[in-house]
Every structure is written in structure tokens, then in C-alpha cells.
Amino acid sequence: MSNMAKILQLTETSTQLPVDWYLNPEILELEKRFLFDQGPGYIGHEVMLPNVGDYYVPESMGGAKVLVRNECGIELLSNICRHRQSVLLKGRGNAKNIVCPIHRWTYAMNGQLLGAPYFKENPCTDLGKTSLQNWNGLLFTGRRRVAHDMAKLSMQKDFDFSGHVLDRIQVEEYACNWKTFIEVYLEDYHVDSYHPGLSNFVNTDALEWEFNDYYSVQTVGVNNARLQRAGTPVYAKWQEQVLRQNSGKMPPYGAIWLLYYPNIMLEWYPHTLIISTLLPTGVERCTNVVEFYYPEDIALFEREFVEAEQAAYQETAIEDNEICRLITAGRRALYEQNMNEAGPYQPSLEAGMIDFHQFLQREIRPHID
């Protein structure tokens, strides 16, 4: 089926979500149960842990577990001491052993208890382990079969993290329903009207979609005519760095935006890969954990490129946050008046939103009384 035929089919068979789906706590509980608890459960990338002894405590797991690289590879261990349930490690780092900060119980990097002070015999209570799935270096703990879900993805080569390093992790809080954030990520209708910097970098007239049961992909062209000039000073520095890194040649795309349902975003930009994980924390609250990856030589020696890219990313993120706030205020006003309104889809520029709504209807509606 052609790209446009798929878009038309989506439009003909789709309905907008009711306004109360964005504000009803009962809907959120269903989403947590049937989308997130049953989802892929991304927790980090193997690139985060290049050396034996490296560890990372995933933001999404509330400190309960820790990724470690030991002599056997990468494992996910409990991050809770077996004695009095203290959290063991925080953030990222490197250690020879895992030591409880309270009573100094000491575990090997494979979770084995090595010693417990003042105990005549070792209590032999090792840290628990959770099995992992690995796709392109992304690590998952969830129930979905990730490799099966992503098997037909045509852009896999563009999400090859070989030779990349993690530069930083950014955590952002948003005052909106998590679905509102995802909808803004998935629709290109607002790019030209709301993003002066981004719209001069990408070309939404050259937009291609790819859909599957559990993901959608937007491949956006690069704006060749405008790349020599910029819509904002921040993007001027980014575009200058892109052209310099490419020796004046145009990159193959402006961006690739992939969503692995319900909440994992993979983004490609020239010489940049980003993984974002959106976590609902309330009906009108969500947290976005953003990981920035670059080729090692760029991360180490081309800091102007890295700083320019992250500044451009942040400028667009601030604008998207403004959109989320406007939509949230409007939906809240309708909800409080017991009203439901929804406008039509723009077929080509909002095709990703259509597919996302179909996914939600398929997964959630059967569980609504």
C-alpha cells in the first residue's frame, strides 16, 4: 500500500479521542495498566555502560533497579539492599562493588552478596535480576517482543548507535496529559506556523510516513533552499555546524522521528541520535527523559556542534511545551463545561496522530465499561 493510500485509509477509519480521555483519572489508570505495564519498558542503551563497573539507575524505575556492566555483560539488578531496603546507587558512575551506604553490605557487580559486617556467616541474600531484551543496543524489560515489533522497520540503519557515546541525559517536566505531548510530537501541521527555527531546517513538504502495529515513523526532508539562512539565531549556529560537519553538503534528511508505542521516541538528526521516554505522572503531568548520543569523535572534539544541536533541540522543545499548555487549557475548559469538541484531521501532516489514536482506541476502549 502506498504512503498516501495508507494515510487516506487511516483518515477514513479514525475517530478523535473524547476530551475526557485527557482529564479522567480512570482513563489514566487504564493506560498505565494496559499500555505501560504491558509495553516494551525501555530503560537505557548499552552505550551508557561502555566499561566493566559502569552503572546507571534508570529514571523510569524510581531508583528500584540499576543497569550494570560486569564481566558477563550488561545486567539489570535490584538497586535495593537486601538488609533494610536502602537504595544502593544513584545516577551514573563506575564502581568495583555495590556498597550499601547505611550498613555497608557489599555486593559484587553481578549482584552477589560479598559481605555483611558483624554477621558471622554470609546471609547469602543476593540482589535480584531482571531479564533484558536488546534491540539495536536499546534495552527493554517489558512484555512486548521488541525485535518482532521492529522487524519490518525500514530505517533501522539510521538508528545504528555503533561508535556513539552518551553525552547527557536531560529530564523535563510538562504540565499536560502524556497523550497531548505525543500528539504534538506526531503532527507536522504546526511546524511551519510555530517553529521559526525548525521550519527553516526541515521541509514538511518532503514528508514520508511509515506505519506498523506498534510504531510510526516520520522522515522529514531537509530544507535545501533555506539551510543557508536560518529562522532564529539558535538555529543559525546549528545549521552552520551541520554544513561544516558535512563539508557543505546537504544531509540526507532533516530529521527522522520514530514513536514506539506508547511512549518511546527515537530521533535522528545529522550526526545525532536521541532517545526520549515519556512517563505519565498525573492526569495533566508527565516527565520526558531525553538521552543525547553523538559519534565519539564529535562528542569529544566537536563541542560547538554538540552545544549548537542541543540548543536548537531545546528551543523547539520550549515551543512544543507552549503548544501543549495551550491545548491543555482548551481541553480543560471544555471538560469543565461537560463539552466535547474535536476538529478534522489534516490527512498528510497529522497522519501519525491518526495512527496513534487508532492504537489507543484498539488497546484501551475494550476495557472501558
GROMACS .gro file of C-alpha atoms in nm, residues 121-290:
model
  170
  121GLU     CA    1   2.815  -1.604   5.829
  122ASN     CA    2   2.724  -1.453   5.495
  123PRO     CA    3   2.340  -1.425   5.480
  124CYS     CA    4   2.362  -1.522   5.109
  125THR     CA    5   2.090  -1.279   5.003
  126ASP     CA    6   2.194  -1.166   4.655
  127LEU     CA    7   2.038  -0.885   4.457
  128GLY     CA    8   1.760  -0.993   4.222
  129LYS     CA    9   1.800  -0.982   3.844
  130THR     CA   10   1.557  -0.893   3.566
  131SER     CA   11   1.595  -1.029   3.214
  132LEU     CA   12   1.656  -0.785   2.931
  133GLN     CA   13   1.569  -0.759   2.562
  134ASN     CA   14   1.816  -0.587   2.329
  135TRP     CA   15   1.725  -0.415   2.001
  136ASN     CA   16   1.991  -0.201   1.830
  137GLY     CA   17   2.151  -0.164   2.172
  138LEU     CA   18   1.830  -0.035   2.332
  139LEU     CA   19   1.747  -0.235   2.644
  140PHE     CA   20   1.394  -0.330   2.746
  141THR     CA   21   1.230  -0.511   3.037
  142GLY     CA   22   0.869  -0.515   2.918
  143ARG     CA   23   0.636  -0.782   2.790
  144ARG     CA   24   0.633  -0.682   2.425
  145ARG     CA   25   0.853  -0.874   2.182
  146VAL     CA   26   1.059  -0.577   2.073
  147ALA     CA   27   1.258  -0.742   1.793
  148HIS     CA   28   0.934  -0.877   1.647
  149ASP     CA   29   0.762  -0.538   1.670
  150MET     CA   30   1.051  -0.360   1.495
  151ALA     CA   31   1.142  -0.632   1.243
  152LYS     CA   32   0.993  -0.450   0.943
  153LEU     CA   33   1.129  -0.105   1.026
  154SER     CA   34   1.291   0.029   0.710
  155MET     CA   35   1.500   0.292   0.893
  156GLN     CA   36   1.696   0.054   1.119
  157LYS     CA   37   2.030   0.151   0.967
  158ASP     CA   38   1.967   0.514   1.060
  159PHE     CA   39   1.933   0.414   1.425
  160ASP     CA   40   2.268   0.237   1.441
  161PHE     CA   41   2.444   0.353   1.760
  162SER     CA   42   2.779   0.198   1.668
  163GLY     CA   43   3.061   0.436   1.755
  164HIS     CA   44   2.829   0.665   1.950
  165VAL     CA   45   2.859   0.777   2.311
  166LEU     CA   46   2.604   0.914   2.555
  167ASP     CA   47   2.667   1.285   2.606
  168ARG     CA   48   2.400   1.377   2.859
  169ILE     CA   49   2.057   1.294   2.999
  170GLN     CA   50   1.802   1.573   3.033
  171VAL     CA   51   1.484   1.540   3.241
  172GLU     CA   52   1.196   1.777   3.163
  173GLU     CA   53   0.858   1.814   3.336
  174TYR     CA   54   0.544   1.902   3.138
  175ALA     CA   55   0.207   2.023   3.266
  176CYS     CA   56  -0.005   1.827   3.019
  177ASN     CA   57  -0.155   1.485   2.965
  178TRP     CA   58   0.107   1.249   2.821
  179LYS     CA   59  -0.104   1.190   2.508
  180THR     CA   60  -0.107   1.564   2.432
  181PHE     CA   61   0.274   1.563   2.432
  182ILE     CA   62   0.281   1.261   2.199
  183GLU     CA   63   0.026   1.421   1.963
  184VAL     CA   64   0.243   1.731   1.926
  185TYR     CA   65   0.542   1.508   1.855
  186LEU     CA   66   0.345   1.319   1.590
  187GLU     CA   67   0.193   1.603   1.389
  188ASP     CA   68   0.380   1.824   1.143
  189TYR     CA   69   0.090   2.063   1.086
  190HIS     CA   70   0.225   2.315   1.339
  191VAL     CA   71   0.591   2.310   1.228
  192ASP     CA   72   0.576   2.596   0.978
  193SER     CA   73   0.343   2.810   1.189
  194TYR     CA   74   0.502   2.765   1.533
  195HIS     CA   75   0.869   2.672   1.488
  196PRO     CA   76   1.060   2.951   1.307
  197GLY     CA   77   1.390   2.777   1.363
  198LEU     CA   78   1.293   2.417   1.292
  199SER     CA   79   1.078   2.509   0.989
  200ASN     CA   80   1.380   2.663   0.818
  201PHE     CA   81   1.578   2.346   0.878
  202VAL     CA   82   1.329   2.073   0.783
  203ASN     CA   83   1.093   2.058   0.487
  204THR     CA   84   0.749   1.924   0.574
  205ASP     CA   85   0.657   1.921   0.204
  206ALA     CA   86   0.903   1.629   0.179
  207LEU     CA   87   0.742   1.412   0.447
  208GLU     CA   88   0.722   1.034   0.435
  209TRP     CA   89   0.535   0.811   0.682
  210GLU     CA   90   0.587   0.450   0.783
  211PHE     CA   91   0.333   0.267   0.998
  212ASN     CA   92   0.318  -0.064   1.177
  213ASP     CA   93   0.107  -0.204   1.459
  214TYR     CA   94   0.329  -0.063   1.730
  215TYR     CA   95   0.520   0.226   1.575
  216SER     CA   96   0.508   0.512   1.330
  217VAL     CA   97   0.795   0.697   1.162
  218GLN     CA   98   0.813   1.047   1.016
  219THR     CA   99   1.101   1.108   0.776
  220VAL     CA  100   1.122   1.481   0.710
  221GLY     CA  101   1.323   1.632   0.427
  222VAL     CA  102   1.595   1.889   0.474
  223ASN     CA  103   1.513   2.242   0.361
  224ASN     CA  104   1.784   2.288   0.097
  225ALA     CA  105   1.658   2.630  -0.009
  226ARG     CA  106   1.667   2.767   0.344
  227LEU     CA  107   1.959   2.583   0.501
  228GLN     CA  108   2.193   2.867   0.404
  229ARG     CA  109   1.979   3.103   0.614
  230ALA     CA  110   1.809   3.043   0.947
  231GLY     CA  111   1.482   3.129   1.112
  232THR     CA  112   1.636   3.202   1.454
  233PRO     CA  113   1.986   3.283   1.585
  234VAL     CA  114   1.994   2.949   1.770
  235TYR     CA  115   1.924   2.753   1.454
  236ALA     CA  116   2.175   2.965   1.262
  237LYS     CA  117   2.453   2.821   1.480
  238TRP     CA  118   2.316   2.467   1.443
  239GLN     CA  119   2.282   2.491   1.066
  240GLU     CA  120   2.633   2.632   1.040
  241GLN     CA  121   2.767   2.335   1.234
  242VAL     CA  122   2.574   2.086   1.019
  243LEU     CA  123   2.711   2.232   0.697
  244ARG     CA  124   3.064   2.243   0.839
  245GLN     CA  125   3.045   1.882   0.957
  246ASN     CA  126   2.909   1.778   0.615
  247SER     CA  127   3.171   1.980   0.424
  248GLY     CA  128   2.894   2.198   0.281
  249LYS     CA  129   2.683   1.906   0.155
  250MET     CA  130   2.319   1.856   0.244
  251PRO     CA  131   2.235   1.578   0.493
  252PRO     CA  132   2.005   1.302   0.360
  253TYR     CA  133   1.713   1.415   0.581
  254GLY     CA  134   1.627   1.697   0.813
  255ALA     CA  135   1.501   1.460   1.080
  256ILE     CA  136   1.354   1.117   1.148
  257TRP     CA  137   1.100   1.097   1.430
  258LEU     CA  138   1.002   0.746   1.537
  259LEU     CA  139   0.749   0.660   1.806
  260TYR     CA  140   0.747   0.308   1.951
  261TYR     CA  141   0.406   0.294   2.114
  262PRO     CA  142   0.312   0.410   2.359
  263ASN     CA  143   0.594   0.638   2.477
  264ILE     CA  144   0.942   0.575   2.335
  265MET     CA  145   1.072   0.832   2.085
  266LEU     CA  146   1.379   0.777   1.868
  267GLU     CA  147   1.503   1.083   1.684
  268TRP     CA  148   1.763   1.113   1.410
  269TYR     CA  149   1.929   1.442   1.321
  270PRO     CA  150   2.256   1.490   1.132
  271HIS     CA  151   2.525   1.318   1.343
  272THR     CA  152   2.285   1.298   1.637
  273LEU     CA  153   2.066   1.026   1.788
  274ILE     CA  154   1.819   1.096   2.068
  275ILE     CA  155   1.608   0.859   2.278
  276SER     CA  156   1.321   1.007   2.479
  277THR     CA  157   1.097   0.823   2.722
  278LEU     CA  158   0.772   0.991   2.826
  279LEU     CA  159   0.635   0.891   3.167
  280PRO     CA  160   0.286   0.990   3.286
  281THR     CA  161   0.299   1.122   3.643
  282GLY     CA  162  -0.058   1.254   3.664
  283VAL     CA  163  -0.360   1.333   3.452
  284GLU     CA  164  -0.202   1.664   3.347
  285ARG     CA  165   0.163   1.589   3.426
  286CYS     CA  166   0.434   1.393   3.251
  287THR     CA  167   0.812   1.361   3.258
  288ASN     CA  168   1.032   1.334   2.949
  289VAL     CA  169   1.373   1.169   2.991
  290VAL     CA  170   1.592   1.269   2.695
   0.00000   0.00000   0.00000
